[in-house]
Structures are given as C-alpha cells and as structure tokens.
Short mmCIF file of C-alpha atoms in Angstrom, two decimals:
data_model
loop_
_atom_site.label_atom_id
_atom_site.label_comp_id
_atom_site.label_asym_id
_atom_site.label_seq_id
_atom_site.Cartn_x
_atom_site.Cartn_y
_atom_site.Cartn_z
CA UNK A 1 0.00 0.00 0.00
CA UNK A 2 0.94 3.66 -0.33
CA UNK A 3 3.28 3.69 -3.33
CA UNK A 4 3.21 3.71 -7.12
CA UNK A 5 6.60 1.96 -7.29
CA UNK A 6 7.03 -1.56 -5.93
CA UNK A 7 10.65 -0.76 -5.05
CA UNK A 8 9.68 2.29 -3.00
CA UNK A 9 10.50 2.35 0.71
CA UNK A 10 6.99 3.76 1.28
CA UNK A 11 5.34 0.43 0.47
CA UNK A 12 3.38 -0.87 3.48
CA UNK A 13 2.92 -4.63 3.66
CA UNK A 14 0.08 -6.37 5.47
CA UNK A 15 -0.68 -10.00 6.26
CA UNK A 16 -3.92 -11.70 5.33
CA UNK A 17 -6.05 -12.97 8.20
CA UNK A 18 -9.03 -14.32 6.28
CA UNK A 19 -10.54 -14.28 2.81
CA UNK A 20 -14.30 -13.83 2.36
CA UNK A 21 -15.38 -15.18 -1.03
CA UNK A 22 -18.75 -14.39 -2.56
CA UNK A 23 -20.93 -17.43 -1.97
CA UNK A 24 -22.35 -17.33 -5.51
CA UNK A 25 -19.12 -16.85 -7.45
CA UNK A 26 -19.33 -18.68 -10.78
CA UNK A 27 -15.96 -19.56 -12.28
CA UNK A 28 -17.61 -20.51 -15.57
CA UNK A 29 -18.83 -17.01 -16.43
CA UNK A 30 -17.04 -15.00 -13.69
CA UNK A 31 -20.31 -13.76 -12.22
CA UNK A 32 -20.08 -12.43 -8.64
CA UNK A 33 -16.32 -12.05 -9.01
CA UNK A 34 -15.68 -10.20 -5.77
CA UNK A 35 -14.14 -10.99 -2.39
CA UNK A 36 -13.24 -9.27 0.87
CA UNK A 37 -9.97 -9.54 2.76
CA UNK A 38 -9.66 -9.47 6.54
CA UNK A 39 -6.28 -7.98 7.44
CA UNK A 40 -4.38 -8.76 10.62
CA UNK A 41 -3.88 -5.07 11.47
CA UNK A 42 -5.11 -1.61 10.39
CA UNK A 43 -3.60 0.41 7.57
CA UNK A 44 -2.16 3.79 8.50
CA UNK A 45 -3.83 6.25 6.13
CA UNK A 46 -1.97 9.29 4.82
CA UNK A 47 -1.83 11.51 1.74
CA UNK A 48 -0.53 8.49 -0.18
CA UNK A 49 -2.99 6.00 1.32
CA UNK A 50 -6.62 7.10 1.29
CA UNK A 51 -9.90 5.15 1.19
CA UNK A 52 -12.00 5.29 -1.94
CA UNK A 53 -15.75 5.95 -2.06
CA UNK A 54 -18.23 3.30 -3.14
CA UNK A 55 -20.82 4.09 -5.83
CA UNK A 56 -24.37 4.95 -4.79
CA UNK A 57 -25.76 5.67 -8.28
CA UNK A 58 -26.73 2.76 -10.55
CA UNK A 59 -27.14 4.68 -13.82
CA UNK A 60 -23.90 4.36 -15.79
CA UNK A 61 -24.64 7.54 -17.74
CA UNK A 62 -24.14 9.51 -14.53
CA UNK A 63 -20.47 8.60 -14.24
CA UNK A 64 -17.62 10.29 -16.12
CA UNK A 65 -13.82 10.61 -16.21
CA UNK A 66 -13.25 6.90 -15.59
CA UNK A 67 -9.77 5.44 -15.12
CA UNK A 68 -8.40 1.96 -14.57
CA UNK A 69 -5.14 1.31 -12.73
CA UNK A 70 -2.93 -1.73 -12.28
CA UNK A 71 0.49 -3.32 -12.30
CA UNK A 72 -0.26 -5.60 -15.23
CA UNK A 73 0.98 -6.04 -18.77
CA UNK A 74 0.72 -3.38 -21.47
CA UNK A 75 0.27 -5.92 -24.28
CA UNK A 76 -1.59 -9.21 -24.66
CA UNK A 77 0.39 -12.42 -24.26
CA UNK A 78 2.86 -11.07 -21.71
CA UNK A 79 4.19 -13.79 -19.42
CA UNK A 80 3.87 -12.71 -15.80
CA UNK A 81 6.75 -14.20 -13.87
CA UNK A 82 10.09 -13.41 -12.31
CA UNK A 83 10.94 -11.29 -9.28
CA UNK A 84 7.75 -9.28 -9.52
CA UNK A 85 5.52 -12.34 -9.24
CA UNK A 86 2.20 -11.64 -10.94
CA UNK A 87 3.16 -8.03 -11.63
CA UNK A 88 4.39 -7.10 -15.10
CA UNK A 89 5.45 -3.58 -14.10
CA UNK A 90 7.26 -2.15 -11.11
CA UNK A 91 5.37 1.13 -11.48
CA UNK A 92 1.61 1.50 -11.21
CA UNK A 93 0.01 2.46 -14.52
CA UNK A 94 -3.33 4.05 -15.36
CA UNK A 95 -5.47 4.60 -18.44
CA UNK A 96 -8.60 6.63 -19.09
CA UNK A 97 -11.57 4.45 -20.00
CA UNK A 98 -15.01 4.98 -21.49
CA UNK A 99 -18.03 3.22 -20.03
CA UNK A 100 -19.92 1.21 -22.64
CA UNK A 101 -23.68 0.73 -22.36
CA UNK A 102 -24.88 -2.69 -21.32
CA UNK A 103 -27.02 -2.88 -24.45
CA UNK A 104 -24.01 -2.37 -26.70
CA UNK A 105 -21.75 -4.62 -24.65
CA UNK A 106 -24.23 -7.50 -24.57
CA UNK A 107 -24.30 -7.48 -28.37
CA UNK A 108 -20.55 -8.03 -28.42
CA UNK A 109 -20.32 -10.27 -25.36
CA UNK A 110 -23.48 -12.33 -24.67
CA UNK A 111 -21.85 -13.60 -21.44
CA UNK A 112 -22.51 -10.23 -19.81
CA UNK A 113 -24.59 -10.48 -16.61
CA UNK A 114 -26.34 -7.78 -14.59
CA UNK A 115 -23.40 -7.85 -12.17
CA UNK A 116 -20.90 -6.80 -14.83
CA UNK A 117 -20.12 -3.62 -16.73
CA UNK A 118 -17.94 -2.91 -19.76
CA UNK A 119 -15.30 -0.25 -20.26
CA UNK A 120 -12.72 0.51 -22.91
CA UNK A 121 -13.34 1.95 -26.35
CA UNK A 122 -15.27 0.89 -29.44
CA UNK A 123 -12.09 0.91 -31.51
CA UNK A 124 -10.12 -1.07 -28.93
CA UNK A 125 -6.57 -0.16 -27.87
CA UNK A 126 -7.69 0.88 -24.36
CA UNK A 127 -8.06 -1.92 -21.84
CA UNK A 128 -6.80 -3.60 -18.71
CA UNK A 129 -4.59 -6.65 -19.31
CA UNK A 130 -2.92 -9.65 -17.68
CA UNK A 131 -1.95 -8.83 -14.11
CA UNK A 132 -4.53 -6.07 -13.69
CA UNK A 133 -7.33 -8.32 -12.46
CA UNK A 134 -8.77 -7.04 -9.20
CA UNK A 135 -7.67 -3.49 -9.86
CA UNK A 136 -10.07 -0.56 -9.58
CA UNK A 137 -12.12 1.21 -12.23
CA UNK A 138 -12.74 4.62 -10.69
CA UNK A 139 -15.05 7.39 -11.89
CA UNK A 140 -16.51 10.66 -10.75
CA UNK A 141 -19.69 12.58 -11.56
CA UNK A 142 -20.84 16.19 -11.90
CA UNK A 143 -18.49 18.61 -10.19
CA UNK A 144 -17.80 16.30 -7.25
CA UNK A 145 -14.12 16.20 -6.27
CA UNK A 146 -14.21 12.56 -5.21
CA UNK A 147 -13.36 9.25 -6.85
CA UNK A 148 -15.73 6.31 -6.68
CA UNK A 149 -14.81 2.66 -7.23
CA UNK A 150 -17.35 1.72 -9.87
CA UNK A 151 -15.84 -1.58 -10.99
CA UNK A 152 -13.22 -4.25 -10.38
CA UNK A 153 -11.14 -5.61 -13.27
CA UNK A 154 -12.58 -9.08 -13.86
CA UNK A 155 -12.00 -10.63 -17.29
CA UNK A 156 -11.75 -10.01 -21.01
CA UNK A 157 -10.88 -11.52 -24.37
CA UNK A 158 -7.37 -10.41 -25.18
CA UNK A 159 -6.28 -6.87 -24.37
CA UNK A 160 -7.63 -3.84 -26.20
CA UNK A 161 -9.23 -5.74 -29.06
CA UNK A 162 -11.93 -4.10 -31.17
CA UNK A 163 -15.47 -4.82 -29.92
CA UNK A 164 -14.03 -6.77 -26.98
CA UNK A 165 -14.03 -4.31 -24.06
CA UNK A 166 -12.84 -5.22 -20.59
CA UNK A 167 -15.36 -6.73 -18.19
CA UNK A 168 -15.64 -5.39 -14.65
CA UNK A 169 -17.51 -6.46 -11.54
CA UNK A 170 -20.20 -3.80 -10.97
CA UNK A 171 -19.63 -2.81 -7.34
CA UNK A 172 -22.98 -1.06 -6.94
CA UNK A 173 -24.71 -4.45 -7.00
CA UNK A 174 -22.68 -5.60 -3.98
CA UNK A 175 -23.18 -2.75 -1.51
CA UNK A 176 -25.66 -4.78 0.52
CA UNK A 177 -23.43 -7.86 0.37
CA UNK A 178 -20.48 -5.83 1.69
CA UNK A 179 -22.61 -4.52 4.54
CA UNK A 180 -23.89 -7.97 5.49
CA UNK A 181 -20.50 -9.68 5.36
CA UNK A 182 -18.69 -6.97 7.34
CA UNK A 183 -21.48 -7.02 9.93
CA UNK A 184 -20.96 -10.76 10.38
CA UNK A 185 -17.39 -9.91 11.41
CA UNK A 186 -18.70 -7.44 13.99
CA UNK A 187 -17.46 -4.38 12.07
CA UNK A 188 -20.33 -3.38 9.76
CA UNK A 189 -19.61 -0.91 7.00
CA UNK A 190 -22.69 0.95 5.77
CA UNK A 191 -22.14 2.34 2.24
CA UNK A 192 -23.75 5.67 1.49
CA UNK A 193 -27.36 5.33 0.36
CA UNK A 194 -28.00 1.90 1.91
CA UNK A 195 -30.94 1.37 4.21
CA UNK A 196 -29.42 0.06 7.44
CA UNK A 197 -32.83 -1.09 8.71
CA UNK A 198 -33.16 -3.51 5.80
CA UNK A 199 -29.65 -4.85 6.38
CA UNK A 200 -30.28 -5.28 10.11
CA UNK A 201 -33.42 -7.32 9.43
CA UNK A 202 -31.46 -9.61 7.10
CA UNK A 203 -28.75 -10.12 9.68
CA UNK A 204 -31.24 -10.89 12.46
CA UNK A 205 -33.02 -13.43 10.29
CA UNK A 206 -29.78 -15.18 9.31
CA UNK A 207 -27.88 -14.98 12.60
CA UNK A 208 -30.67 -14.64 15.14
CA UNK A 209 -29.08 -11.64 16.86
CA UNK A 210 -28.63 -7.91 16.52
CA UNK A 211 -25.62 -6.74 14.47
CA UNK A 212 -22.94 -4.62 16.09
CA UNK A 213 -23.13 -0.85 15.57
CA UNK A 214 -21.21 0.63 12.62
CA UNK A 215 -17.48 0.99 13.24
CA UNK A 216 -16.15 4.43 12.42
CA UNK A 217 -12.69 2.96 11.89
CA UNK A 218 -13.88 0.71 9.07
CA UNK A 219 -12.61 2.04 5.75
CA UNK A 220 -12.59 0.77 2.22
CA UNK A 221 -9.54 0.58 0.02
CA UNK A 222 -8.29 -1.21 -3.07
CA UNK A 223 -5.36 -3.54 -3.50
CA UNK A 224 -4.14 -4.98 -6.81
CA UNK A 225 -5.74 -8.41 -6.66
CA UNK A 226 -9.25 -8.01 -5.21
CA UNK A 227 -11.38 -5.47 -3.41
CA UNK A 228 -10.21 -5.01 0.14
CA UNK A 229 -12.34 -4.15 3.10
CA UNK A 230 -10.42 -3.30 6.24
CA UNK A 231 -12.31 -5.23 8.93
CA UNK A 232 -9.95 -4.57 11.81
CA UNK A 233 -9.85 -7.22 14.47
CA UNK A 234 -10.41 -6.13 18.06
#
C-alpha cells in the first residue's frame, strides 16, 4: 500500500487474516467475481494512502472521467513471472476508459450479466490486461471532487481488441453484500445510500441476533488483486 513503485521504501505490507469469497461466485462465467480480505492489522492512512468511495448511483450515464489502474501487462500475451511475481510492471500504470452501455456490450459479449459492466473503447486499444485483475475502475460525476470505485477488473478476451471491451464487476450491485459480510465480522460498514434497517433485518433473520453498531474505523480501500475491506480485528 501507499506507493506507485514496488521498489519504494513507502510500500506498506500487510498480512492476510481471512478471505471472504462471494458465496455465488461462478468460475464458468465469472459472475459475482468479488471478495473481501480481513487484514491482521489496520492500515495507517496518509496523503498516499486514502480510502475510496463506493458508488451509490446505478445509472452508468451519470459517471464520467473513468480510469483503470494496475500493475499488469501493457500488451496481450505477456508472461507474468520473475521477481515481480504476478506483476508485469514495477510502477503503477493508469489509463482513461469509457463506459460502454450494457445494451451495446451484450451485443458483443453475450456472457454479460447484470453484475458486470464494460469499459474501454469501441475501436479497442484501451483496456486492462494480464496482471490487472482485481484493480479498480474509478469514476466521478458532476463537479464532485471525489473518486468512486465503480468496478473491479474481472475478465476479457485479449487486451484492447476491437469490440471486446474489458469486463468489470459492478460494485454497486454488492453494496448490501459488503454490509452484510462486514457485519458478520462485527465491524459493519454501511455504504452511502443503503438502508441500514433492511440490512439489520437480514442479519437478524440469518444470525438470530442484533448486528454490532457501525465501526467508524472501518474504511474501504483497493489492492491490486481483489477489493479489500479493512475489517480490523479487536
């Protein structure tokens, strides 16, 4: 965390405590391709390490100025190996992306589900690639000076091919899931716009007890492999 260069002394390393996989993940079509990570200790936030907002607007036409970031390859077919492990680059890279309507994308890629969104360009050439999976697709809207994590790099056919945009997990569809799963850990995170009463009823019906109150220290952040939620252990 906290650096755009893997060799930087500012990199903060954390150990994994537990992985929370989505219970309906489908490896055949990559539906519900999202997971949460329980870290063994908190992350110290700073100017270089800040949490990102989660989307509270479903309409894709609302979002603008979208960017994808990652440590992956810049061309299809790159072999990811060596000292950098799954990373093809030592420096974090970014690229501006255009959101593609679900109607258009479904014509090109019938595998598209309601939990996915497409981004890239009609002509190709702009895309995430090998090693970027799990990275964030961030956007903003209006004159708001905030970035929102709209998608998670999920899958694609090649890199930057015409009429084959990148496929992303649509985070908006998982706001309730994030709330429920973090509440099970005793550190519920309530994304903006979610009805906490509805979530509480679901938790009571599934666990038979009241959920813990929201934790102000619970923050959301992205790492390069999957969406992270900092559920700090007591």
